[in-house]
PDB file of C-alpha atoms in Angstrom:
ATOM      1  CA  MET A  69      37.406 108.208 -46.085  1.00  0.00           C
ATOM      2  CA  PHE A  70      37.181 111.953 -45.157  1.00  0.00           C
ATOM      3  CA  THR A  71      35.455 113.225 -47.885  1.00  0.00           C
ATOM      4  CA  THR A  72      32.579 114.542 -45.746  1.00  0.00           C
ATOM      5  CA  PRO A  73      33.450 116.403 -42.245  1.00  0.00           C
ATOM      6  CA  GLU A  74      31.762 114.009 -40.029  1.00  0.00           C
ATOM      7  CA  PRO A  75      34.784 111.740 -39.664  1.00  0.00           C
ATOM      8  CA  LEU A  76      37.217 114.052 -39.065  1.00  0.00           C
ATOM      9  CA  GLY A  77      35.127 115.647 -36.486  1.00  0.00           C
ATOM     10  CA  VAL A  78      34.904 112.149 -34.605  1.00  0.00           C
ATOM     11  CA  VAL A  79      38.687 111.846 -34.888  1.00  0.00           C
ATOM     12  CA  VAL A  80      39.440 115.409 -33.682  1.00  0.00           C
ATOM     13  CA  GLY A  81      36.815 114.905 -31.263  1.00  0.00           C
ATOM     14  CA  LEU A  82      38.088 111.607 -29.860  1.00  0.00           C
ATOM     15  CA  VAL A  83      41.719 112.074 -29.904  1.00  0.00           C
ATOM     16  CA  ALA A  84      41.508 116.056 -28.542  1.00  0.00           C
ATOM     17  CA  GLY A  85      38.614 116.134 -26.712  1.00  0.00           C
ATOM     18  CA  LYS A  86      39.129 113.167 -24.488  1.00  0.00           C
ATOM     19  CA  VAL A  87      42.676 114.494 -23.953  1.00  0.00           C
ATOM     20  CA  ILE A  88      41.828 118.199 -23.153  1.00  0.00           C
ATOM     21  CA  GLY A  89      38.738 116.864 -21.097  1.00  0.00           C
ATOM     22  CA  ALA A  90      40.954 114.408 -19.001  1.00  0.00           C
ATOM     23  CA  PHE A  91      43.762 116.401 -18.396  1.00  0.00           C
ATOM     24  CA  GLY A  92      41.797 119.796 -17.851  1.00  0.00           C
ATOM     25  CA  GLY A  93      39.616 118.174 -15.211  1.00  0.00           C
ATOM     26  CA  ALA A  94      42.723 116.414 -13.423  1.00  0.00           C
ATOM     27  CA  TRP A  95      44.159 120.422 -13.820  1.00  0.00           C
ATOM     28  CA  PHE A  96      41.079 122.084 -12.611  1.00  0.00           C
ATOM     29  CA  ALA A  97      40.655 119.509  -9.586  1.00  0.00           C
ATOM     30  CA  ALA A  98      44.492 120.240  -8.712  1.00  0.00           C
ATOM     31  CA  ARG A  99      44.023 124.290  -8.965  1.00  0.00           C
ATOM     32  CA  PHE A 100      40.869 124.933  -7.320  1.00  0.00           C
ATOM     33  CA  THR A 101      40.347 122.042  -5.010  1.00  0.00           C
ATOM     34  CA  HIS A 102      42.185 120.347  -2.262  1.00  0.00           C
ATOM     35  CA  ALA A 103      43.400 117.700  -4.587  1.00  0.00           C
ATOM     36  CA  ARG A 104      46.983 117.240  -5.327  1.00  0.00           C
ATOM     37  CA  LEU A 105      49.073 115.571  -7.858  1.00  0.00           C
ATOM     38  CA  ASN A 106      50.860 112.487  -6.413  1.00  0.00           C
ATOM     39  CA  PRO A 107      54.524 113.486  -5.733  1.00  0.00           C
ATOM     40  CA  GLU A 108      55.672 110.498  -8.164  1.00  0.00           C
ATOM     41  CA  LEU A 109      53.821 112.010 -10.888  1.00  0.00           C
ATOM     42  CA  ALA A 110      54.451 114.469 -12.975  1.00  0.00           C
ATOM     43  CA  TRP A 111      51.818 116.579 -15.263  1.00  0.00           C
ATOM     44  CA  ALA A 112      53.539 114.636 -18.370  1.00  0.00           C
ATOM     45  CA  ASP A 113      52.283 111.555 -16.873  1.00  0.00           C
ATOM     46  CA  VAL A 114      48.932 112.859 -16.471  1.00  0.00           C
ATOM     47  CA  LEU A 115      48.909 113.651 -20.416  1.00  0.00           C
ATOM     48  CA  GLY A 116      49.811 110.468 -21.243  1.00  0.00           C
ATOM     49  CA  LEU A 117      46.588 108.941 -19.409  1.00  0.00           C
ATOM     50  CA  ALA A 118      44.645 111.521 -20.730  1.00  0.00           C
ATOM     51  CA  ALA A 119      45.494 110.394 -24.060  1.00  0.00           C
ATOM     52  CA  LEU A 120      44.820 106.978 -23.276  1.00  0.00           C
ATOM     53  CA  ALA A 121      40.943 108.446 -22.420  1.00  0.00           C
ATOM     54  CA  GLY A 122      40.703 108.743 -26.677  1.00  0.00           C
ATOM     55  CA  ILE A 123      41.291 104.483 -26.940  1.00  0.00           C
ATOM     56  CA  GLY A 124      37.607 104.015 -25.165  1.00  0.00           C
ATOM     57  CA  PHE A 125      35.441 103.634 -28.500  1.00  0.00           C
ATOM     58  CA  THR A 126      32.243 101.373 -27.215  1.00  0.00           C
ATOM     59  CA  ILE A 127      30.075 104.270 -26.713  1.00  0.00           C
ATOM     60  CA  ALA A 128      31.883 106.677 -29.665  1.00  0.00           C
ATOM     61  CA  LEU A 129      30.924 103.361 -31.885  1.00  0.00           C
ATOM     62  CA  LEU A 130      27.139 103.323 -30.336  1.00  0.00           C
ATOM     63  CA  LEU A 131      26.639 107.451 -30.695  1.00  0.00           C
ATOM     64  CA  GLY A 132      28.179 107.332 -33.942  1.00  0.00           C
ATOM     65  CA  GLU A 133      25.471 104.763 -35.505  1.00  0.00           C
ATOM     66  CA  LEU A 134      22.799 106.997 -33.455  1.00  0.00           C
ATOM     67  CA  ALA A 135      23.729 110.153 -34.635  1.00  0.00           C
ATOM     68  CA  PHE A 136      24.167 108.775 -38.624  1.00  0.00           C
ATOM     69  CA  PRO A 137      21.734 106.533 -39.254  1.00  0.00           C
ATOM     70  CA  ALA A 138      22.858 106.880 -43.048  1.00  0.00           C
ATOM     71  CA  ARG A 139      24.584 103.616 -44.052  1.00  0.00           C
ATOM     72  CA  ALA A 140      27.395 105.578 -46.099  1.00  0.00           C
ATOM     73  CA  ASN A 141      28.089 107.975 -43.085  1.00  0.00           C
ATOM     74  CA  ALA A 142      27.519 105.029 -40.631  1.00  0.00           C
ATOM     75  CA  GLU A 143      30.486 103.286 -41.738  1.00  0.00           C
ATOM     76  CA  SER A 144      33.279 106.012 -42.495  1.00  0.00           C
ATOM     77  CA  VAL A 145      32.197 107.131 -38.790  1.00  0.00           C
ATOM     78  CA  LYS A 146      32.902 103.260 -37.371  1.00  0.00           C
ATOM     79  CA  ALA A 147      36.445 103.705 -39.423  1.00  0.00           C
ATOM     80  CA  ALA A 148      36.966 106.948 -37.809  1.00  0.00           C
ATOM     81  CA  VAL A 149      36.078 105.864 -34.716  1.00  0.00           C
ATOM     82  CA  LEU A 150      38.872 103.201 -34.981  1.00  0.00           C
ATOM     83  CA  ILE A 151      41.557 105.686 -36.333  1.00  0.00           C
ATOM     84  CA  ALA A 152      41.175 107.722 -33.686  1.00  0.00           C
ATOM     85  CA  SER A 153      41.877 105.008 -31.098  1.00  0.00           C
ATOM     86  CA  LEU A 154      45.016 104.100 -32.719  1.00  0.00           C
ATOM     87  CA  ILE A 155      46.074 107.427 -32.531  1.00  0.00           C
ATOM     88  CA  SER A 156      45.282 107.684 -28.956  1.00  0.00           C
ATOM     89  CA  ALA A 157      47.019 104.527 -28.415  1.00  0.00           C
ATOM     90  CA  ALA A 158      50.305 105.810 -30.104  1.00  0.00           C
ATOM     91  CA  ALA A 159      50.090 109.513 -28.531  1.00  0.00           C
ATOM     92  CA  ALA A 160      49.848 107.620 -25.111  1.00  0.00           C
ATOM     93  CA  GLY A 161      53.025 105.272 -25.995  1.00  0.00           C
ATOM     94  CA  GLY A 162      54.766 108.057 -27.177  1.00  0.00           C
ATOM     95  CA  ALA A 163      54.035 110.386 -24.058  1.00  0.00           C
ATOM     96  CA  ASP A 164      55.902 107.607 -21.883  1.00  0.00           C
ATOM     97  CA  ASP A 165      59.548 108.438 -21.509  1.00  0.00           C
ATOM     98  CA  PRO A 166      61.513 105.662 -22.082  1.00  0.00           C
ATOM     99  CA  GLY A 167      64.788 107.426 -20.516  1.00  0.00           C
ATOM    100  CA  THR A 168      63.322 106.766 -17.114  1.00  0.00           C
ATOM    101  CA  GLY A 169      63.645 102.955 -17.149  1.00  0.00           C
ATOM    102  CA  ASP A 170      61.305 102.637 -14.095  1.00  0.00           C
ATOM    103  CA  GLY A 171      58.013 103.036 -15.910  1.00  0.00           C
ATOM    104  CA  ARG A 172      57.427 106.431 -14.943  1.00  0.00           C
TER     105      ARG A 172
END
């Protein structure tokens, strides 16, 4: 599947890019504005939620079709979007701390 760089770029962009963007946005807001993190939340919780951002794949599929109109690339990019969504879901599930027992 990853015989060309496009699908790998899609996976890395969706998984890492969404986490960096969502977590970074929350951190910058808490650092440079009057916004504060709820005392019941930890930054690890925000990181887990940021990983969930990579699951949304509807727009990624649309952009993949528009950016890669060639049939061969389009199919591998669609598969890469779905794989990235699965990786993001697994990362978000792994970020949850099962030791607390209260869902936090």
